[in-house]
Coordinates of C-alpha atoms and ligand atoms in Angstrom, one line a residue:
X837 CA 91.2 140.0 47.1
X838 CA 92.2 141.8 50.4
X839 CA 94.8 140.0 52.5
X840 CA 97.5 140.0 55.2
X841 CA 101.2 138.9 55.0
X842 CA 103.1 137.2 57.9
X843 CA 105.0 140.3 58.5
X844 CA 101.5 142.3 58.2
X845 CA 101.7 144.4 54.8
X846 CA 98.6 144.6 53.1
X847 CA 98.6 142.7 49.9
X848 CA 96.1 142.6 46.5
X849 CA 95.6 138.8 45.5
X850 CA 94.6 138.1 42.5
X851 CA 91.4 137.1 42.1
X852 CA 92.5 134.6 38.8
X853 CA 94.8 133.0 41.3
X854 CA 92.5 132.8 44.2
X855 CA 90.0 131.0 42.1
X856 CA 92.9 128.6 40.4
X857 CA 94.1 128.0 44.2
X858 CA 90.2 127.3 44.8
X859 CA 89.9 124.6 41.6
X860 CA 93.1 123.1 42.6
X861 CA 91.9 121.7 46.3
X862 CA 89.8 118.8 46.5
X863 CA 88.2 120.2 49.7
X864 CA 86.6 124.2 49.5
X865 CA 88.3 127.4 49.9
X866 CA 85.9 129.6 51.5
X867 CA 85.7 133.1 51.6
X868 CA 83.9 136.3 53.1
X869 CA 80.8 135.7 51.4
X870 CA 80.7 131.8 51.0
X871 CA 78.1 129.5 52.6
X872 CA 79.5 127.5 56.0
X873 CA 82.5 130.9 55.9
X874 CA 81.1 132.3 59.6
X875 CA 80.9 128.7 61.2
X876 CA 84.1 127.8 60.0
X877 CA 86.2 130.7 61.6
X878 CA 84.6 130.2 64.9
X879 CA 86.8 128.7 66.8
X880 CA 86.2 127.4 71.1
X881 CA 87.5 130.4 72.2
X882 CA 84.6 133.1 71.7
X883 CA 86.8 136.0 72.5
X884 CA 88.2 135.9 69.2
X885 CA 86.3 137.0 66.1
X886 CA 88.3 137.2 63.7
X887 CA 87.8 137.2 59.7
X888 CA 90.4 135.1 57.4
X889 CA 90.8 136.5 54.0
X890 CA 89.9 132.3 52.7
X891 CA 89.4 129.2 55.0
X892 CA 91.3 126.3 53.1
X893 CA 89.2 123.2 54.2
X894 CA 91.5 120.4 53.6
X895 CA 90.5 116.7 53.0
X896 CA 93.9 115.1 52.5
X897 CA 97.7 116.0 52.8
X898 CA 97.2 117.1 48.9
X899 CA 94.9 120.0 49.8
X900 CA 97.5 120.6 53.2
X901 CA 100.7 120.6 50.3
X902 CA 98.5 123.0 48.1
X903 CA 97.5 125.4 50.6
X904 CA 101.0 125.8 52.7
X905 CA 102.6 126.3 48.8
X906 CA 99.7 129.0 48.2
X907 CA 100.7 130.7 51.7
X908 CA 104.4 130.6 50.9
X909 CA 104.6 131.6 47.5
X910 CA 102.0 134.8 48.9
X911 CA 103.9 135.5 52.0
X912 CA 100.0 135.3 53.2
X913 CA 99.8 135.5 57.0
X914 CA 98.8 131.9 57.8
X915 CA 96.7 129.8 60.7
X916 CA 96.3 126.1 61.2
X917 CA 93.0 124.8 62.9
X918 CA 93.0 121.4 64.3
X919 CA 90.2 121.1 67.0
X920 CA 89.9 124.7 67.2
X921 CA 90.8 125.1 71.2
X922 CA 93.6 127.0 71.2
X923 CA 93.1 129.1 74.4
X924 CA 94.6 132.0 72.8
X925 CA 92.7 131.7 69.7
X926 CA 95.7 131.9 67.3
X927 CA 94.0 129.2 64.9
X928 CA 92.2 131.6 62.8
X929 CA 93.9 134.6 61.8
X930 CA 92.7 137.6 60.7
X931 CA 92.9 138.8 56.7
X932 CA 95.2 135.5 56.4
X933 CA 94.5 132.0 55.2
X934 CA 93.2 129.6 57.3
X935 CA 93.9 125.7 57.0
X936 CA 91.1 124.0 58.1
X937 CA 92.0 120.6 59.7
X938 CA 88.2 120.1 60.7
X939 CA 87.5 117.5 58.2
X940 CA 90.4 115.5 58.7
X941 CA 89.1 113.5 61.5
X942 CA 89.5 110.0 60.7
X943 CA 91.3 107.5 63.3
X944 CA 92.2 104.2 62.5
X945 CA 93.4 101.2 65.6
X946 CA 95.5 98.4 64.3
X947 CA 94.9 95.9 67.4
X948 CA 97.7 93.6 66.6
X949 CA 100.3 96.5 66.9
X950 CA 98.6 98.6 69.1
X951 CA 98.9 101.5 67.0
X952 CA 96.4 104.3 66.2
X953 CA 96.6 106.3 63.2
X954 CA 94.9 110.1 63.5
X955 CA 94.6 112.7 61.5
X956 CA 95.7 115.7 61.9
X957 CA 92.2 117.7 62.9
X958 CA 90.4 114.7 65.0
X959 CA 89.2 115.4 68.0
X960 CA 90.6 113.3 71.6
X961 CA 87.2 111.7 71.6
X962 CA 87.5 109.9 68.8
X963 CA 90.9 108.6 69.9
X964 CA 89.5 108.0 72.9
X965 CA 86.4 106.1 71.3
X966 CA 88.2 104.3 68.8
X967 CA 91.1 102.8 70.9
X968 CA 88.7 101.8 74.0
X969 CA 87.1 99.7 71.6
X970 CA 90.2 97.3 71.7
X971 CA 91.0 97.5 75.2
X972 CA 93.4 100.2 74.4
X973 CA 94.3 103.8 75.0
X974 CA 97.0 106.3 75.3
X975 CA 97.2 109.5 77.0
X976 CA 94.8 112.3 75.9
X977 CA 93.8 115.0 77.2
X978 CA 91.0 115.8 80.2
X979 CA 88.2 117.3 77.4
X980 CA 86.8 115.1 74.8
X981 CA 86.0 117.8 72.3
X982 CA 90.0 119.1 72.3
X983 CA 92.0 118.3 68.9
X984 CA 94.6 115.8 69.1
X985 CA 97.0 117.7 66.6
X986 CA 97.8 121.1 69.2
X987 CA 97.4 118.9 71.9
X988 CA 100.2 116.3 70.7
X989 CA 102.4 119.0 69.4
X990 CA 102.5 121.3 72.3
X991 CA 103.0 118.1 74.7
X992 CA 99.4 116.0 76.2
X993 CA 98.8 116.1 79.3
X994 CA 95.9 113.6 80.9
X995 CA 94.3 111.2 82.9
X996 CA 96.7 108.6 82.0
X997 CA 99.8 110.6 81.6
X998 CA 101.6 109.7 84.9
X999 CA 101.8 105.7 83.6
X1000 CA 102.0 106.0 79.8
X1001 CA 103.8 110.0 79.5
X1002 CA 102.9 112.9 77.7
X1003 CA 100.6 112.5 74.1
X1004 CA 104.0 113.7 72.7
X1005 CA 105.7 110.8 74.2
X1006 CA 103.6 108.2 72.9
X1007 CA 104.2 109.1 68.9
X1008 CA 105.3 107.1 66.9
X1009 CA 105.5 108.8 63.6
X1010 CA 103.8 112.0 62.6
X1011 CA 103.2 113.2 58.6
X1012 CA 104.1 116.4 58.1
X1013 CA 103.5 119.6 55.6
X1014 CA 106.7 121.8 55.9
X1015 CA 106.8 125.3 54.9
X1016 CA 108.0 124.2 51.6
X1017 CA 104.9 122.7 51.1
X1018 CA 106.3 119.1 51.2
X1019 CA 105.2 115.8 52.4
X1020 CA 107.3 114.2 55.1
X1021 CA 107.2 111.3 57.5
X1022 CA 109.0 112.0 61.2
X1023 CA 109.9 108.9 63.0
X1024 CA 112.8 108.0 65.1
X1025 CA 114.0 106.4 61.7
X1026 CA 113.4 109.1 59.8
X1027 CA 114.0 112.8 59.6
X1028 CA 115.0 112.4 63.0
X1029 CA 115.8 116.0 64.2
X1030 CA 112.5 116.9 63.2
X1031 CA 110.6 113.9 65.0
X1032 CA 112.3 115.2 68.4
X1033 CA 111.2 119.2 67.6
X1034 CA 107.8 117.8 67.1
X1035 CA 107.2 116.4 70.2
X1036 CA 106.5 119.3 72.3
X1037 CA 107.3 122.2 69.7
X1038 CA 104.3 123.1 69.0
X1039 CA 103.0 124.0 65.6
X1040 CA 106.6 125.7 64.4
X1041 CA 107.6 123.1 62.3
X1042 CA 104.7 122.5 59.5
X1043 CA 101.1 121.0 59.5
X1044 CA 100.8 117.3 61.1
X1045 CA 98.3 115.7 58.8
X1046 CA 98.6 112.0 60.1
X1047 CA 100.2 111.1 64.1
X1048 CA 100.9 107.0 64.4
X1049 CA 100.5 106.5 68.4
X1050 CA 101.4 103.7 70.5
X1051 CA 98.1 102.6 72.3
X1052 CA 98.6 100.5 75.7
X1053 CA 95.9 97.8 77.0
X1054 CA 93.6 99.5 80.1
X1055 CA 90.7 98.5 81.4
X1056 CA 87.9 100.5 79.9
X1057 CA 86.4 100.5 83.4
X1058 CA 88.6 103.0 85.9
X1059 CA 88.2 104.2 89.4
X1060 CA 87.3 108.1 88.8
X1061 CA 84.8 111.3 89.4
X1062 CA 85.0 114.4 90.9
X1063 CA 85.2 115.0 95.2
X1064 CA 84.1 118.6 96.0
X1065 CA 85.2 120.4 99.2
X1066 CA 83.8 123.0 101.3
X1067 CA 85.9 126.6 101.0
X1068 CA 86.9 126.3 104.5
X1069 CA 88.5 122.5 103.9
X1070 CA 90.2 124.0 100.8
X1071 CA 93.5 125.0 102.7
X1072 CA 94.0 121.9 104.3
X1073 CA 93.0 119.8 101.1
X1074 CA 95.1 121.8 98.3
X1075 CA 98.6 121.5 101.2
X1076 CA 97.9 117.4 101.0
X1077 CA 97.4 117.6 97.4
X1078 CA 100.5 119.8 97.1
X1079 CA 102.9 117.4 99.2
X1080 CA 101.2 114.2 98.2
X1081 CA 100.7 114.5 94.6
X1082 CA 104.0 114.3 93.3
X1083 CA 104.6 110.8 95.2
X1084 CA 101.6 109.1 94.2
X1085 CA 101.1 105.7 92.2
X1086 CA 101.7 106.4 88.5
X1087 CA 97.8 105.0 87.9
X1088 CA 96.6 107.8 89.9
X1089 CA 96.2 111.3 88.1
X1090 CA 94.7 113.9 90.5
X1091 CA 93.9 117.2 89.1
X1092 CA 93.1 120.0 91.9
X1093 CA 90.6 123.2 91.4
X1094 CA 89.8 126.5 93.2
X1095 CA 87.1 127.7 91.9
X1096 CA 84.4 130.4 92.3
X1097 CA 81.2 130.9 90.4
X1098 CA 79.4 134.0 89.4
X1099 CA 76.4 133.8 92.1
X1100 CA 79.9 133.6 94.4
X1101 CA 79.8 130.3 95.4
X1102 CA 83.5 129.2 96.2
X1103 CA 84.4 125.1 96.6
X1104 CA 87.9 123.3 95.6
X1105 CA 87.3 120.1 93.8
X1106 CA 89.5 117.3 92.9
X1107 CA 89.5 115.6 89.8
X1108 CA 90.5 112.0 90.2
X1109 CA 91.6 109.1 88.1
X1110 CA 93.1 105.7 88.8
X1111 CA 93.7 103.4 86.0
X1112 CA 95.2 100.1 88.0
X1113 CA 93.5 97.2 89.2
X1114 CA 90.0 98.4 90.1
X1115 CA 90.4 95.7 93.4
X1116 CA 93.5 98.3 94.8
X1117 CA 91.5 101.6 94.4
X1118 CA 89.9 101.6 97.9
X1119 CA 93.3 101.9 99.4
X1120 CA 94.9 103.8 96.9
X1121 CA 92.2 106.7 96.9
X1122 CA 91.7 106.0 100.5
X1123 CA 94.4 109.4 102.0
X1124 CA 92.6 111.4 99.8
X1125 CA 89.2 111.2 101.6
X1126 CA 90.8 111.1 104.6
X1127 CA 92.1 114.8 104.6
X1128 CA 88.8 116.5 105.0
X1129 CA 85.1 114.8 104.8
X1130 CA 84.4 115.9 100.6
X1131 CA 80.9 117.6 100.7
X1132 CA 80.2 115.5 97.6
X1133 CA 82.3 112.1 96.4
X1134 CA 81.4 111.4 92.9
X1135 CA 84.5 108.6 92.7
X1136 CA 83.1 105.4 91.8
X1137 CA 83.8 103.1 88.7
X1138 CA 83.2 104.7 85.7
X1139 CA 84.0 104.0 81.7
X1140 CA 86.9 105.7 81.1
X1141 CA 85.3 107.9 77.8
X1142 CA 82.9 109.1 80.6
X1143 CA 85.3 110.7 82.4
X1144 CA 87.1 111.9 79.6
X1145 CA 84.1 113.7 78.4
X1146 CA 82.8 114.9 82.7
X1147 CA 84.6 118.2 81.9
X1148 CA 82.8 118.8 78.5
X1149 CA 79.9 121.0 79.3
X1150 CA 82.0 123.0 81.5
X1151 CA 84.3 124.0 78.8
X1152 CA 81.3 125.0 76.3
X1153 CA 82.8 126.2 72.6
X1154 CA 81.5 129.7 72.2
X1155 CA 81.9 131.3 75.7
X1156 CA 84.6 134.0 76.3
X1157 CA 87.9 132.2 78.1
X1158 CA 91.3 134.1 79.3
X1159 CA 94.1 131.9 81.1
X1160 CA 97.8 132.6 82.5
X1161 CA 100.2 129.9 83.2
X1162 CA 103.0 128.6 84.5
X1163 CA 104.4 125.1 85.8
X1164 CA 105.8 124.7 89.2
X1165 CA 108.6 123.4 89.6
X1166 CA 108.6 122.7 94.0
X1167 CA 105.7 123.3 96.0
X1168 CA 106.1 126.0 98.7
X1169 CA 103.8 127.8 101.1
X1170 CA 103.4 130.9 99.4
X1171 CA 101.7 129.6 96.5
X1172 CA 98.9 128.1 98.4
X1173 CA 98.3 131.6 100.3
X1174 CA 98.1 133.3 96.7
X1175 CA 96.3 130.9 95.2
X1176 CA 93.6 130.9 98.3
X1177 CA 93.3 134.4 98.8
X1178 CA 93.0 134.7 94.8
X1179 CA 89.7 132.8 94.9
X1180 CA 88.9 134.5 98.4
X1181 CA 89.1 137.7 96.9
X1182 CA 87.7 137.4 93.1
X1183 CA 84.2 139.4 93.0
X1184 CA 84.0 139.5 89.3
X1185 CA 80.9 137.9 87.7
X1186 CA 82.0 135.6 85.7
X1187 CA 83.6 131.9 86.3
X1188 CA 87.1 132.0 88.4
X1189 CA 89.5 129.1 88.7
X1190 CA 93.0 128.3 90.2
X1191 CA 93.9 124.6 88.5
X1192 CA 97.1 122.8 88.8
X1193 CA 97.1 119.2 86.8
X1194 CA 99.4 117.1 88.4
X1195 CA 102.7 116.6 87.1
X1196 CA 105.5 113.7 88.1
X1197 CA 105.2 110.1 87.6
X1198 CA 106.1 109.0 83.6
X1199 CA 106.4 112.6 82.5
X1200 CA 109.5 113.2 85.1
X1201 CA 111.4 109.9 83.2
X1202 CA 111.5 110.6 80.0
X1203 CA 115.0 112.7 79.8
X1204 CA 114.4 116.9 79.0
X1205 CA 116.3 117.0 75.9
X1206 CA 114.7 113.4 74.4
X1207 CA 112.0 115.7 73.2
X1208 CA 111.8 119.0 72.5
X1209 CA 109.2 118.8 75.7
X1210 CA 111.6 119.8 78.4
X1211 CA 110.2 120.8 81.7
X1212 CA 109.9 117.3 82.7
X1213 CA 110.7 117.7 86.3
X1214 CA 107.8 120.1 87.0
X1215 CA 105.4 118.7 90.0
X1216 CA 102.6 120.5 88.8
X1217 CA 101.0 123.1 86.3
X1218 CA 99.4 126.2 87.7
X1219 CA 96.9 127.8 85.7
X1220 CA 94.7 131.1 86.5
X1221 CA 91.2 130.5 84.7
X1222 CA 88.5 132.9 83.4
X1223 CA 85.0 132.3 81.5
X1224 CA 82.4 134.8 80.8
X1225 CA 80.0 135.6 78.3
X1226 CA 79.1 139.4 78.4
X1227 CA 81.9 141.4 76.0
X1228 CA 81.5 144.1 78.4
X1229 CA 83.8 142.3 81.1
X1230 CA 86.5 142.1 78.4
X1231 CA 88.6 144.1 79.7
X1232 CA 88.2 143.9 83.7
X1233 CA 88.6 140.0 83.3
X1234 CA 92.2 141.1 81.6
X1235 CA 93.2 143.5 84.2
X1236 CA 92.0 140.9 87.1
X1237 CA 94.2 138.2 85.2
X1238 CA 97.4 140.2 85.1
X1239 CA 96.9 141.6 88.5
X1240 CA 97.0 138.1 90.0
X1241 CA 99.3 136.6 87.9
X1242 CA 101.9 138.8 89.0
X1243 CA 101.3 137.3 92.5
X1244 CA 101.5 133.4 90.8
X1245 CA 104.1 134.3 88.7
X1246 CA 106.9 134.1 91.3
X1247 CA 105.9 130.5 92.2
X1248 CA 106.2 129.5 88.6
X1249 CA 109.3 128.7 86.1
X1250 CA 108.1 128.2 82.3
X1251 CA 104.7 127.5 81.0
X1252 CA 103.0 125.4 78.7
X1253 CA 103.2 126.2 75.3
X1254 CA 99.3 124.5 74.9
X1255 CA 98.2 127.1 77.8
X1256 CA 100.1 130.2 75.8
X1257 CA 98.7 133.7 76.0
X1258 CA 99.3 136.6 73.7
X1259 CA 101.8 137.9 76.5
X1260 CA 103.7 135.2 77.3
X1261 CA 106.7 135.0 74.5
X1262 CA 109.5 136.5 76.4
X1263 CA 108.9 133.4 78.7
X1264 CA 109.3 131.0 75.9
X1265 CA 113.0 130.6 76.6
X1266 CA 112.8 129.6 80.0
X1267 CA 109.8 127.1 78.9
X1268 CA 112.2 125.0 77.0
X1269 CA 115.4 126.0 78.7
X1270 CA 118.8 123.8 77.0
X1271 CA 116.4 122.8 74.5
X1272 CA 115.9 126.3 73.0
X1273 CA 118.6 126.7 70.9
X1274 CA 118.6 123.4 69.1
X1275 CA 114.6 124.6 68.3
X1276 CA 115.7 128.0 66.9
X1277 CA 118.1 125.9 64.8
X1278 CA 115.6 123.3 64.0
X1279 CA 113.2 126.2 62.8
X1280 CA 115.5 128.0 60.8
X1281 CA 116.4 124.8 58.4
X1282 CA 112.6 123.9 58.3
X1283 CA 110.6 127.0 58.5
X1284 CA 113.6 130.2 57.9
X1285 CA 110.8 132.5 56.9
X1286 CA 108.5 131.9 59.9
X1287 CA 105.6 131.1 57.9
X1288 CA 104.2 129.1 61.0
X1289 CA 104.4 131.9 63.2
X1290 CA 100.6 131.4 64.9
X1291 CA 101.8 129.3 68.0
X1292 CA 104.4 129.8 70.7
X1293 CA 106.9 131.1 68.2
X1294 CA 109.9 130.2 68.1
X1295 CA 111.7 132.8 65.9
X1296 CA 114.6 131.5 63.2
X1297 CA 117.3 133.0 62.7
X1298 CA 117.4 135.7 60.7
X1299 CA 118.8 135.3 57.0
X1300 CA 122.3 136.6 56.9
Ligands
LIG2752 C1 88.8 123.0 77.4 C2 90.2 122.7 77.2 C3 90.8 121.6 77.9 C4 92.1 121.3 77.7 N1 92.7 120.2 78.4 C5 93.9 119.9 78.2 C6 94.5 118.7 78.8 O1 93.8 118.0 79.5 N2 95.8 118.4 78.6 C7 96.5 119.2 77.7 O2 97.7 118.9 77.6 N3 96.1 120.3 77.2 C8 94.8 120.7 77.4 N4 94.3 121.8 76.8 C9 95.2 122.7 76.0 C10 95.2 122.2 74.5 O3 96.3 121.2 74.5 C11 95.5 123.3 73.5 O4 94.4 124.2 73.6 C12 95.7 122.8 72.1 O5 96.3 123.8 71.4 C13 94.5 122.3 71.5 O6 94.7 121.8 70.2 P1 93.7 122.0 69.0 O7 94.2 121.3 67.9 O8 92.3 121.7 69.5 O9 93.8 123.6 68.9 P2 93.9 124.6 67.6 O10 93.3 125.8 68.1 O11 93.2 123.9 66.4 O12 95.4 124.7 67.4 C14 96.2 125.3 68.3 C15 97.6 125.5 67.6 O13 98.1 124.2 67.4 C16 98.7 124.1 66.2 N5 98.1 123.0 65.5 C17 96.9 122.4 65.7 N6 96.7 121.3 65.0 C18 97.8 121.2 64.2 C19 98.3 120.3 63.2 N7 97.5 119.3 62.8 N8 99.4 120.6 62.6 C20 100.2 121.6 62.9 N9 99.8 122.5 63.8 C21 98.7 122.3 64.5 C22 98.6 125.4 65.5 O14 99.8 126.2 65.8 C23 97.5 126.1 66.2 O15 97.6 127.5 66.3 C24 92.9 122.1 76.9 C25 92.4 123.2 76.2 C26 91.0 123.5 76.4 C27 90.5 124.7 75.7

């Protein structure tokens, strides 16, 4: 069989092995011409069709130790799939293997400790679903059909985060695959060093199979919805949300939106949640409907899984997507003008957004060098947002994204690993700043050949 290294020679497997690899996994190996091969190498992120030499489709940590020792031993060019959302689609590779997290879904709630237990490819809704079911959650992100395992790695942001911290933060204990194709448990008791790289390193280290999370009591009913604004409010409305956001309670996650759809309709929406005492939400929410009369206030009291799936059809698997970001660190002027006239000026026809989820609250106390997580201080995430379905905008959407990232760019320091784009790696230092070094040492003892290179890699060193 046909197939890729890591380092991109083409290499002859043989076929004896591929089938012994095959018998050995509990779960199947699927390849070009196997049943279920084309659904399982679609991933959210239509813009990438791409063809794995086998799809590994694991049903325990066994099948995850066999099919990282299988990559390793082949030097194979390798991808892990949890939910499949990656934005820049590096879950399925192309003439590699592919580990397929997809059937490891389960999540378990202990009550009594307030502890969920996930595997490594469930989905935030069932996290969602599961812990609500106790009176419990813990910070997930704003899409229910997202996977918990990129999401926790590369940090979590969500509706909760400003009271209970990133995803990241809320780990317990995580069991890991490393590129030996070993079983290990991170905690804060054990393997420490690798617990902290975890926790905001993104995929570098091995494949999670299992994360323990610390689950909080809420109240399954919160204060939440969408207001919409007219374009002409949308100055005024994005300066309040830019000088008040950072300063609000820690129960309030606001998450503003430029956006312009392809029959040019343009509107700014914010996205809000408040998870305190539904009796205080009046007042809290009350300077936010004050800045400008919303053309439509969909706020009212809402289960919380419904607004943790509102954004779902919006963000349809399938569809074409192409994103640039960066956080921002201090609001100034100049970033509202470019991110106003952006929208103002976009003409292409396909969906345009400006979105910056709000940062501060219990992100901002957790120290930078805690986890490897470290732009902690950031007030907000700025992110440049395309969807389209026609492949014949392809390349216009690219050049439109570049051209007007250039202008964000400047306002931005860093980016978020889970928002990485093909393009982005010589930013990667500045993303994790003091913390970078002690990652490039942390991947050289766990990973020294790179064989989880599909993520925001962080290179090791190389062998001496
Ligand atoms: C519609 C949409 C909404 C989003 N909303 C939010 C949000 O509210 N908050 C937020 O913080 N982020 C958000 N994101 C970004 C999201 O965190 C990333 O896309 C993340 O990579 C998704 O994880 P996944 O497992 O679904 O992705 P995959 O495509 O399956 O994986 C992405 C990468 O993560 C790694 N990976 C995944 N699972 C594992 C595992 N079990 N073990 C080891 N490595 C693994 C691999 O390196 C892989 O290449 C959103 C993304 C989308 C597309």
């Amino acid at each position: 069989m046909e197939a890729v290294t890591g380092d991109g020679r083409q290499i002859l497997l043989k076929a004896a092995d591929v089938r012994d690899f095959a018998a050995s996994l509990r779960g199947e190996l699927l390849v070009r011409d196997s049943a279920g091969y084309d659904s399982a190498r679609r991933v959210w992120n239509g813009a990438f069709d791409r063809h794995p030499a086998m799809i590994a489709r694991c049903t325990g940590a066994a099948d995850v130790m066999r099919a990282v020792g299988f990559a390793a031993a082949n030097h194979l060019l390798l991808s892990v799939r949890g939910g499949g959302h990656s934005l820049s689609g590096q879950s399925v590779c192309e003439k590699g293997l592919m580990i397929d997290l997809s059937q490891m879904n389960g999540v378990r709630v202990d009550p009594a400790r307030r502890i969920a237990t996930v595997e490594g490819g469930a989905l935030l809704g069932a996290l969602d679903r599961e812990s609500l079911a106790h009176g419990l959650a813990t910070t997930a992100g704003t899409v229910s059909h997202t996977g918990v395992g990129g999401l926790t790695l590369g940090g979590g942001f969500g509706r909760l985060g400003r009271r209970f911290g990133l995803t990241c933060d809320n780990v317990r204990a995580v069991d890991v695959v490393g590129a030996d194709g070993k079983f290990l448990t991170a905690s804060s008791q054990q393997n420490k060093d690798l617990f902290w790289g975890l926790r905001g390193g993104g995929g570098n280290f091995g494949v999670a199979t299992s994360f323990d999370f610390q689950l909080h009591p809420v109240d399954p009913v919160m204060v939440g919805g969408e207001l919409a604004y007219t374009w002409e409010d949308a100055p005024a409305v994005l300066k309040f949300f830019f000088e008040s956001a950072p300063q609000m309670p820690d129960e309030l996650n606001v998450d503003a939106a430029l956006v312009r759809l392809p029959n040019d309709a343009r509107f700014m929406t914010l996205d809000i949640c408040y998870c305190g005492p539904r009796d205080q939400a009046e007042r809290v929410l009350a300077p936010l409907r004050q800045i400008r009369k919303p053309m439509r206030d969909g706020v009212a009291a809402t289960p919380y899984t419904t607004l943790q799936s509102s954004g779902d059809a919006g963000t349809a698997h399938g569809r074409r997507y192409y994103i640039k970001g960066g956080f921002v660190q201090k609001y100034s002027p100049g970033l509202l003008d470019v991110a106003i006239a952006t929208i103002s000026e976009a003409k292409l026809p396909v969906v345009q957004a400006v979105v910056f989820p709000q940062g501060g609250g219990a992100y901002k106390r957790v120290k930078p060098d805690a986890t490897a997580f470290a732009q902690r201080a950031a007030e907000h995430n700025v992110f440049l947002f395309n969807s389209w379905e026609d492949p014949a905008f392809n390349d216009q959407v690219a050049a439109w994204v570049r051209t007007n990232w250039a202008k964000v760019e400047p306002h931005t320091f860093g980016f978020y690993v889970n928002e990485f784009n093909a393009d982005d790696a010589a930013r990667l230092r500045d993303t994790y700043g003091a913390n970078f070094d002690r990652l490039v040492a942390l991947k050289t003892k766990y990973d020294p050949d790179n064989l989880f290179r599909l993520n925001a890699n962080v290179a090791p060193k190389a062998r001496s």
